[in-house]
Short mmCIF file of C-alpha atoms and ligand atoms in Angstrom, two decimals:
data_model
loop_
_atom_site.label_atom_id
_atom_site.label_comp_id
_atom_site.label_asym_id
_atom_site.label_seq_id
_atom_site.Cartn_x
_atom_site.Cartn_y
_atom_site.Cartn_z
CA MET Y 1 -201.62 8.23 48.19
CA ASN Y 2 -199.92 5.22 49.74
CA ASN Y 3 -201.45 3.03 47.07
CA LYS Y 4 -199.98 5.18 44.38
CA LEU Y 5 -196.62 4.94 46.13
CA GLN Y 6 -196.84 1.17 46.34
CA GLU Y 7 -197.83 1.00 42.70
CA LEU Y 8 -194.84 3.15 41.78
CA GLN Y 9 -192.46 1.03 43.80
CA LYS Y 10 -193.75 -2.15 42.21
CA MET Y 11 -193.43 -0.73 38.68
CA ALA Y 12 -189.98 0.61 39.37
CA LEU Y 13 -188.67 -2.66 40.77
CA GLU Y 14 -190.16 -4.60 37.87
CA LYS Y 15 -188.63 -2.32 35.29
CA LEU Y 16 -185.26 -2.43 37.03
CA ALA Y 17 -185.37 -6.21 36.92
CA GLU Y 18 -186.06 -6.08 33.17
CA ALA Y 19 -183.33 -3.58 32.31
CA LYS Y 20 -180.86 -5.08 29.87
CA ASN Y 21 -177.87 -2.84 30.45
CA ALA Y 22 -176.35 -0.06 32.53
CA ALA Y 23 -177.73 2.63 30.22
CA GLU Y 24 -181.27 1.41 30.74
CA LEU Y 25 -180.72 1.28 34.50
CA ASN Y 26 -179.51 4.88 34.39
CA GLU Y 27 -182.56 5.95 32.44
CA LEU Y 28 -184.77 4.37 35.10
CA LYS Y 29 -182.80 6.10 37.79
CA VAL Y 30 -183.53 9.45 36.16
CA GLN Y 31 -187.12 8.48 35.55
CA TYR Y 32 -187.80 7.69 39.22
CA LEU Y 33 -185.20 9.40 41.36
CA GLY Y 34 -184.11 12.29 39.16
CA LYS Y 35 -185.01 15.92 39.88
CA LYS Y 36 -188.06 15.60 37.65
CA GLY Y 37 -188.53 11.92 38.44
CA GLN Y 38 -191.79 10.38 39.52
CA LEU Y 39 -190.83 9.81 43.14
CA THR Y 40 -189.46 13.29 43.47
CA GLN Y 41 -192.67 14.68 42.03
CA MET Y 42 -194.72 12.77 44.60
CA ALA Y 43 -192.52 14.03 47.41
CA ARG Y 44 -193.16 17.55 46.23
CA ASN Y 45 -196.88 17.02 46.58
CA ILE Y 46 -196.53 16.40 50.32
CA SER Y 47 -198.15 19.77 50.97
CA GLU Y 48 -201.42 18.45 49.59
CA ILE Y 49 -201.56 15.92 52.39
CA ALA Y 50 -203.13 16.46 55.76
CA ALA Y 51 -200.53 17.70 58.20
CA GLU Y 52 -200.78 14.69 60.51
CA GLU Y 53 -200.26 12.27 57.62
CA ARG Y 54 -197.14 13.99 56.40
CA PRO Y 55 -194.50 12.30 58.60
CA LYS Y 56 -195.79 8.85 57.70
CA PHE Y 57 -195.93 9.78 54.03
CA GLY Y 58 -192.44 11.18 54.18
CA GLN Y 59 -191.22 7.98 55.76
CA ALA Y 60 -192.99 5.91 53.12
CA ILE Y 61 -191.39 7.95 50.35
CA ASN Y 62 -187.97 7.48 51.89
CA GLN Y 63 -188.50 3.77 52.18
CA VAL Y 64 -189.55 3.50 48.54
CA LYS Y 65 -186.60 5.62 47.51
CA ALA Y 66 -184.24 3.43 49.50
CA SER Y 67 -185.67 0.24 48.05
CA ILE Y 68 -185.40 1.57 44.49
CA GLU Y 69 -181.82 2.68 45.13
CA GLU Y 70 -180.93 -0.64 46.63
CA SER Y 71 -182.40 -2.56 43.71
CA LEU Y 72 -180.71 -0.23 41.27
CA ASN Y 73 -177.31 -0.75 42.88
CA GLN Y 74 -177.89 -4.46 43.09
CA HIS Y 75 -178.67 -4.67 39.38
CA LEU Y 76 -175.76 -2.44 38.44
CA LYS Y 77 -173.44 -4.66 40.43
CA GLU Y 78 -174.78 -7.81 38.83
CA MET Y 79 -174.39 -6.30 35.38
CA GLU Y 80 -170.81 -5.29 36.04
CA GLU Y 81 -170.02 -8.76 37.29
CA LYS Y 82 -171.60 -10.33 34.22
CA MET Y 83 -169.67 -8.02 31.90
CA LEU Y 84 -166.43 -8.74 33.69
CA ALA Y 85 -167.05 -12.48 33.56
CA ALA Y 86 -167.81 -12.27 29.84
CA GLN Y 87 -164.71 -10.22 29.20
CA LEU Y 88 -162.51 -12.57 31.20
CA LYS Y 89 -163.91 -15.49 29.31
CA LYS Y 90 -163.24 -13.79 25.99
CA GLU Y 91 -159.71 -12.84 26.92
CA SER Y 92 -158.78 -15.98 28.75
CA ILE Y 93 -155.58 -17.74 27.70
CA ASP Y 94 -155.33 -21.48 27.67
CA ILE Y 95 -151.86 -21.92 29.09
CA THR Y 96 -152.04 -25.66 28.44
CA LEU Y 97 -152.00 -25.09 24.66
CA PRO Y 98 -148.66 -25.88 23.03
CA GLY Y 99 -146.72 -22.70 22.18
CA ARG Y 100 -146.48 -21.39 18.65
CA ASN Y 101 -143.10 -22.15 17.11
CA VAL Y 102 -140.92 -19.19 16.27
CA ASP Y 103 -138.33 -20.16 13.67
CA LEU Y 104 -134.99 -19.08 15.06
CA GLY Y 105 -132.04 -18.69 12.74
CA THR Y 106 -128.91 -20.68 13.42
CA VAL Y 107 -125.29 -19.72 13.01
CA HIS Y 108 -124.01 -20.63 9.53
CA PRO Y 109 -121.55 -23.55 9.65
CA LEU Y 110 -118.83 -21.39 8.03
CA THR Y 111 -119.35 -18.69 10.66
CA MET Y 112 -119.12 -21.39 13.32
CA VAL Y 113 -115.74 -22.51 11.99
CA ILE Y 114 -114.47 -18.92 11.67
CA ASN Y 115 -115.57 -18.17 15.25
CA GLU Y 116 -113.90 -21.31 16.54
CA VAL Y 117 -110.61 -20.54 14.77
CA LYS Y 118 -110.76 -16.93 15.98
CA ASP Y 119 -111.31 -18.10 19.57
CA ILE Y 120 -108.32 -20.41 19.42
CA PHE Y 121 -105.96 -17.74 18.09
CA LEU Y 122 -107.32 -14.99 20.34
CA GLY Y 123 -106.46 -17.37 23.17
CA MET Y 124 -102.86 -17.39 21.89
CA GLY Y 125 -102.68 -13.59 21.93
CA TYR Y 126 -103.46 -12.86 18.28
CA SER Y 127 -105.63 -9.96 17.18
CA VAL Y 128 -108.05 -9.90 14.25
CA GLU Y 129 -107.43 -7.74 11.17
CA GLU Y 130 -109.55 -7.15 8.11
CA GLY Y 131 -108.88 -5.88 4.62
CA PRO Y 132 -110.84 -4.90 1.49
CA GLN Y 133 -112.39 -7.51 -0.79
CA ILE Y 134 -111.68 -5.40 -3.86
CA GLU Y 135 -107.93 -5.28 -3.80
CA THR Y 136 -105.19 -3.77 -5.93
CA GLU Y 137 -102.86 -5.95 -7.94
CA TYR Y 138 -100.07 -4.59 -5.82
CA TYR Y 139 -101.40 -5.97 -2.52
CA ASN Y 140 -102.91 -9.14 -3.96
CA PHE Y 141 -99.82 -10.12 -5.96
CA GLU Y 142 -96.82 -7.83 -6.27
CA ALA Y 143 -96.17 -7.13 -2.59
CA LEU Y 144 -96.48 -10.87 -1.99
CA ASN Y 145 -93.57 -11.54 -4.32
CA LEU Y 146 -95.70 -12.30 -7.34
CA PRO Y 147 -94.55 -9.84 -10.01
CA LYS Y 148 -96.43 -9.45 -13.31
CA GLU Y 149 -95.99 -12.44 -15.64
CA HIS Y 150 -95.02 -14.60 -12.65
CA PRO Y 151 -96.33 -18.10 -13.48
CA ALA Y 152 -97.66 -18.59 -9.94
CA ARG Y 153 -100.35 -15.98 -10.66
CA ASP Y 154 -102.04 -18.68 -12.69
CA MET Y 155 -102.49 -20.72 -9.49
CA GLN Y 156 -105.17 -18.22 -8.61
CA ASP Y 157 -107.24 -17.40 -11.65
CA SER Y 158 -108.93 -14.24 -10.48
CA PHE Y 159 -111.82 -11.85 -11.20
CA TYR Y 160 -110.60 -8.44 -12.37
CA VAL Y 161 -112.63 -5.33 -11.65
CA THR Y 162 -110.39 -2.94 -13.60
CA ASP Y 163 -106.95 -3.38 -15.18
CA SER Y 164 -105.26 -3.06 -11.81
CA THR Y 165 -107.95 -4.03 -9.26
CA LEU Y 166 -109.52 -7.40 -8.61
CA LEU Y 167 -111.65 -9.35 -6.16
CA ARG Y 168 -108.90 -10.56 -3.85
CA SER Y 169 -107.95 -14.15 -4.57
CA GLN Y 170 -106.51 -14.73 -1.10
CA THR Y 171 -106.45 -13.09 2.35
CA SER Y 172 -102.64 -12.79 2.15
CA PRO Y 173 -102.79 -9.10 1.05
CA VAL Y 174 -103.93 -8.31 4.60
CA GLN Y 175 -100.47 -9.48 5.73
CA VAL Y 176 -98.95 -6.66 3.69
CA ARG Y 177 -101.49 -4.04 4.77
CA THR Y 178 -100.91 -4.96 8.42
CA MET Y 179 -97.12 -4.88 8.12
CA GLU Y 180 -97.23 -1.45 6.43
CA LYS Y 181 -99.39 -0.22 9.30
CA MET Y 182 -97.21 -1.72 12.04
CA VAL Y 183 -93.68 -1.23 10.73
CA PRO Y 184 -91.22 -1.05 12.49
CA GLN Y 185 -93.06 -2.42 15.52
CA VAL Y 186 -92.84 -6.04 16.56
CA PRO Y 187 -94.37 -8.39 17.44
CA VAL Y 188 -97.02 -8.58 14.74
CA LYS Y 189 -99.45 -11.34 15.62
CA ILE Y 190 -102.65 -11.35 13.62
CA ILE Y 191 -105.22 -13.51 11.94
CA CYS Y 192 -107.46 -12.27 9.18
CA PRO Y 193 -110.67 -14.08 8.29
CA GLY Y 194 -112.30 -13.06 5.04
CA THR Y 195 -114.04 -13.76 1.76
CA VAL Y 196 -111.93 -14.49 -1.32
CA TYR Y 197 -112.75 -15.11 -5.00
CA ARG Y 198 -111.41 -17.30 -7.79
CA ARG Y 199 -112.58 -18.57 -11.17
CA ASP Y 200 -113.34 -22.05 -9.94
CA ASP Y 201 -116.56 -23.98 -9.60
CA ASP Y 202 -117.00 -27.65 -8.74
CA ALA Y 203 -117.88 -29.89 -5.78
CA THR Y 204 -114.82 -28.75 -3.79
CA HIS Y 205 -114.25 -25.26 -5.28
CA SER Y 206 -116.55 -22.28 -5.14
CA PRO Y 207 -115.97 -18.93 -6.93
CA MET Y 208 -116.48 -17.28 -3.54
CA PHE Y 209 -115.00 -18.87 -0.45
CA HIS Y 210 -113.28 -18.02 2.82
CA GLN Y 211 -109.79 -18.06 4.23
CA ILE Y 212 -108.20 -17.26 7.53
CA GLU Y 213 -104.75 -15.78 7.18
CA GLY Y 214 -102.23 -15.83 9.99
CA LEU Y 215 -99.06 -13.75 10.36
CA VAL Y 216 -96.44 -13.51 13.07
CA ILE Y 217 -93.40 -11.21 12.82
CA ASP Y 218 -90.86 -10.80 15.60
CA LYS Y 219 -87.20 -11.16 16.36
CA ASN Y 220 -86.01 -14.78 16.15
CA ILE Y 221 -89.19 -16.36 14.82
CA ARG Y 222 -88.30 -19.83 13.60
CA MET Y 223 -89.93 -22.68 11.72
CA SER Y 224 -90.35 -24.51 15.04
CA ASP Y 225 -92.55 -21.62 16.24
CA LEU Y 226 -94.75 -22.17 13.19
CA LYS Y 227 -94.91 -25.88 13.84
CA GLY Y 228 -95.74 -25.47 17.53
CA THR Y 229 -98.42 -22.89 16.79
CA LEU Y 230 -100.09 -25.04 14.17
CA LEU Y 231 -99.95 -28.14 16.37
CA THR Y 232 -101.65 -26.23 19.17
CA PHE Y 233 -104.29 -24.96 16.76
CA VAL Y 234 -104.93 -28.35 15.18
CA ARG Y 235 -105.27 -30.11 18.53
CA GLN Y 236 -107.79 -27.56 19.78
CA MET Y 237 -109.73 -27.69 16.55
CA PHE Y 238 -109.65 -31.43 15.74
CA GLY Y 239 -108.81 -33.20 19.00
CA GLU Y 240 -105.97 -33.55 21.49
CA ASP Y 241 -104.43 -36.65 19.89
CA ARG Y 242 -103.98 -35.16 16.41
CA GLU Y 243 -100.47 -35.09 14.93
CA ILE Y 244 -99.30 -32.80 12.15
CA ARG Y 245 -96.98 -33.31 9.21
CA LEU Y 246 -95.28 -30.52 7.26
CA ARG Y 247 -94.80 -31.30 3.57
CA PRO Y 248 -92.41 -29.14 1.52
CA SER Y 249 -94.38 -26.99 -0.89
CA TYR Y 250 -94.20 -23.73 -2.80
CA PHE Y 251 -95.80 -20.35 -2.19
CA PRO Y 252 -94.18 -17.23 -3.66
CA PHE Y 253 -94.49 -15.30 -0.37
CA THR Y 254 -92.91 -17.91 1.92
CA GLU Y 255 -89.53 -19.61 1.95
CA PRO Y 256 -89.43 -22.37 2.92
CA SER Y 257 -93.09 -23.23 2.36
CA ALA Y 258 -95.00 -26.16 3.76
CA GLU Y 259 -98.38 -27.72 3.37
CA VAL Y 260 -99.72 -29.02 6.64
CA ASP Y 261 -101.49 -32.33 7.05
CA ILE Y 262 -103.21 -33.56 10.19
CA SER Y 263 -103.50 -37.20 11.19
CA CYS Y 264 -106.96 -38.34 10.08
CA PHE Y 265 -109.52 -37.75 12.81
CA ALA Y 266 -111.90 -40.30 11.30
CA CYS Y 267 -109.59 -43.32 11.39
CA GLY Y 268 -106.83 -42.03 13.64
CA GLY Y 269 -104.26 -42.54 10.87
CA LYS Y 270 -104.96 -46.14 9.89
CA GLY Y 271 -106.43 -45.12 6.53
CA CYS Y 272 -110.06 -44.62 5.51
CA ARG Y 273 -112.27 -42.99 2.88
CA LEU Y 274 -111.92 -39.48 4.38
CA CYS Y 275 -108.10 -39.52 4.20
CA LYS Y 276 -108.10 -41.54 0.97
CA ASP Y 277 -106.24 -44.31 2.80
CA THR Y 278 -103.21 -42.13 3.48
CA GLY Y 279 -103.89 -41.49 7.19
CA TRP Y 280 -103.31 -37.76 6.58
CA ILE Y 281 -105.56 -34.84 5.64
CA GLU Y 282 -104.26 -31.59 4.19
CA VAL Y 283 -105.63 -28.59 6.08
CA LEU Y 284 -103.55 -25.50 5.31
CA GLY Y 285 -100.62 -23.81 3.60
CA SER Y 286 -97.83 -22.10 5.50
CA GLY Y 287 -94.22 -21.04 5.57
CA MET Y 288 -91.58 -18.59 6.73
CA VAL Y 289 -92.31 -15.10 5.40
CA HIS Y 290 -90.11 -14.50 2.34
CA PRO Y 291 -87.39 -11.88 3.01
CA ARG Y 292 -88.53 -9.97 -0.10
CA VAL Y 293 -92.05 -9.67 1.35
CA LEU Y 294 -90.71 -8.35 4.67
CA GLU Y 295 -88.51 -5.89 2.82
CA MET Y 296 -91.27 -4.60 0.55
CA SER Y 297 -93.43 -3.87 3.61
CA GLY Y 298 -90.59 -1.98 5.30
CA TYR Y 299 -89.23 -4.57 7.72
CA ASP Y 300 -85.54 -5.47 7.74
CA PRO Y 301 -85.21 -9.22 7.10
CA GLU Y 302 -81.85 -9.13 8.89
CA GLU Y 303 -83.62 -7.91 12.03
CA VAL Y 304 -86.89 -9.80 12.09
CA THR Y 305 -88.36 -13.00 10.73
CA GLY Y 306 -91.88 -14.34 10.58
CA PHE Y 307 -94.20 -17.12 9.66
CA ALA Y 308 -97.55 -17.12 7.90
CA PHE Y 309 -100.32 -19.54 7.15
CA GLY Y 310 -103.59 -19.66 5.25
CA ILE Y 311 -106.53 -21.83 6.27
CA GLY Y 312 -109.37 -22.71 3.90
CA VAL Y 313 -112.54 -22.30 5.96
CA GLU Y 314 -114.81 -24.36 3.68
CA ARG Y 315 -112.32 -27.20 3.65
CA ILE Y 316 -112.17 -27.27 7.46
CA ALA Y 317 -115.97 -27.16 7.70
CA MET Y 318 -116.38 -29.93 5.12
CA LEU Y 319 -113.93 -32.12 7.01
CA LYS Y 320 -115.35 -31.34 10.42
CA TYR Y 321 -119.00 -31.87 9.52
CA GLY Y 322 -118.56 -34.50 6.81
CA ILE Y 323 -119.97 -32.32 4.00
CA GLY Y 324 -119.32 -33.64 0.50
CA ASP Y 325 -120.20 -30.64 -1.67
CA ILE Y 326 -118.98 -27.08 -1.09
CA ARG Y 327 -122.00 -25.62 -2.90
CA LEU Y 328 -124.27 -26.63 0.00
CA PHE Y 329 -122.80 -23.75 2.03
CA PHE Y 330 -124.14 -21.17 -0.41
CA GLU Y 331 -127.48 -22.56 -1.55
CA ASN Y 332 -129.30 -21.34 1.59
CA ASP Y 333 -131.32 -24.54 1.79
CA LEU Y 334 -132.89 -24.58 5.25
CA ARG Y 335 -132.88 -28.38 5.30
CA PHE Y 336 -129.08 -28.14 5.25
CA LEU Y 337 -128.58 -25.04 7.39
CA SER Y 338 -130.96 -26.06 10.18
CA GLN Y 339 -128.79 -29.08 10.96
CA PHE Y 340 -126.18 -26.87 12.59
N1 DAH X 401 -102.66 -17.60 0.12
C1 DAH X 401 -102.48 -19.02 -0.06
C2 DAH X 401 -103.56 -19.54 -0.97
O1 DAH X 401 -104.56 -18.91 -1.10
C3 DAH X 401 -102.55 -19.74 1.26
C4 DAH X 401 -101.35 -19.47 2.07
C5 DAH X 401 -100.24 -20.30 1.98
C6 DAH X 401 -101.27 -18.38 2.90
C7 DAH X 401 -99.10 -20.08 2.72
C8 DAH X 401 -100.13 -18.12 3.66
C9 DAH X 401 -99.04 -19.00 3.54
O2 DAH X 401 -100.03 -17.09 4.47
O3 DAH X 401 -97.95 -18.76 4.26
O4 DAH X 401 -103.38 -20.57 -1.55
#
């Protein structure tokens, strides 16, 4: 009987050592230690043994059982460790590899300029207004003192949508919309950034471009307020040692009107290619709000006065970043855009 037991133990241990996976180990466990397993069967036959041999036989069975269990557990543990090691190896990350590049977008240069201008004027207590891009003739022209057949309408050859609506040719209509909303309150102190459209297309003109309108209405607003405001703006935008120059000009909605030049930031005013040897660069149009415009929007020009200005965003961006062709802003060429 003991021989048979030894034989069984030997077989069992050999088979356990050969098992290739946990399932096979489990099968062997059932085969030897299960309810109908070989060792269990032998234990059942203890009654066939002489009574005095039984304790020894029982002991021997227990020993074999223990050794099979121990081997089984040992192999299970080894297998688990192997599997874990294999899995870790498969899933391991080489943290010394260079990272994969994610292409991040950048802020468009025109948006950068608009944000910068907004920041400067918000700092001076202005708020930001917006208006529709499809505008009526009334707001785009008439309310800005440009009646039908007025020759100045030709200054802004525009895209009509219907007989009386058009893609706005300037952000100035937002002046009127804001005044109508605010009247009779003062002060009005707003800027309005936005897209505008004109029939124009060359290296410095695009059929779609951007302006930032400014409007201030209050009691006793004077030309010197306009000049001081623009000087503050220009110095923050183009450098603390910039000077400005107001040149008499004409806009139907301002009287008097002025075009504003800044001292050239490339040469400091000595004359260079950027300022075409004049020492000055034109950056915006401005003026004192025409009494007719105030009146049409409901304000009393005897009570309040105001100034307004219009900044060309593309022009500022071209000057600031030295860009020679306006069309680059709208071609979406990453080689251009990724430089900002
Ligand atoms: N709207 C003018 C244009 O598009 C720019 C402008 C000039 C706006 C003078 C103003 C202003 O508010 O006062 O040419």
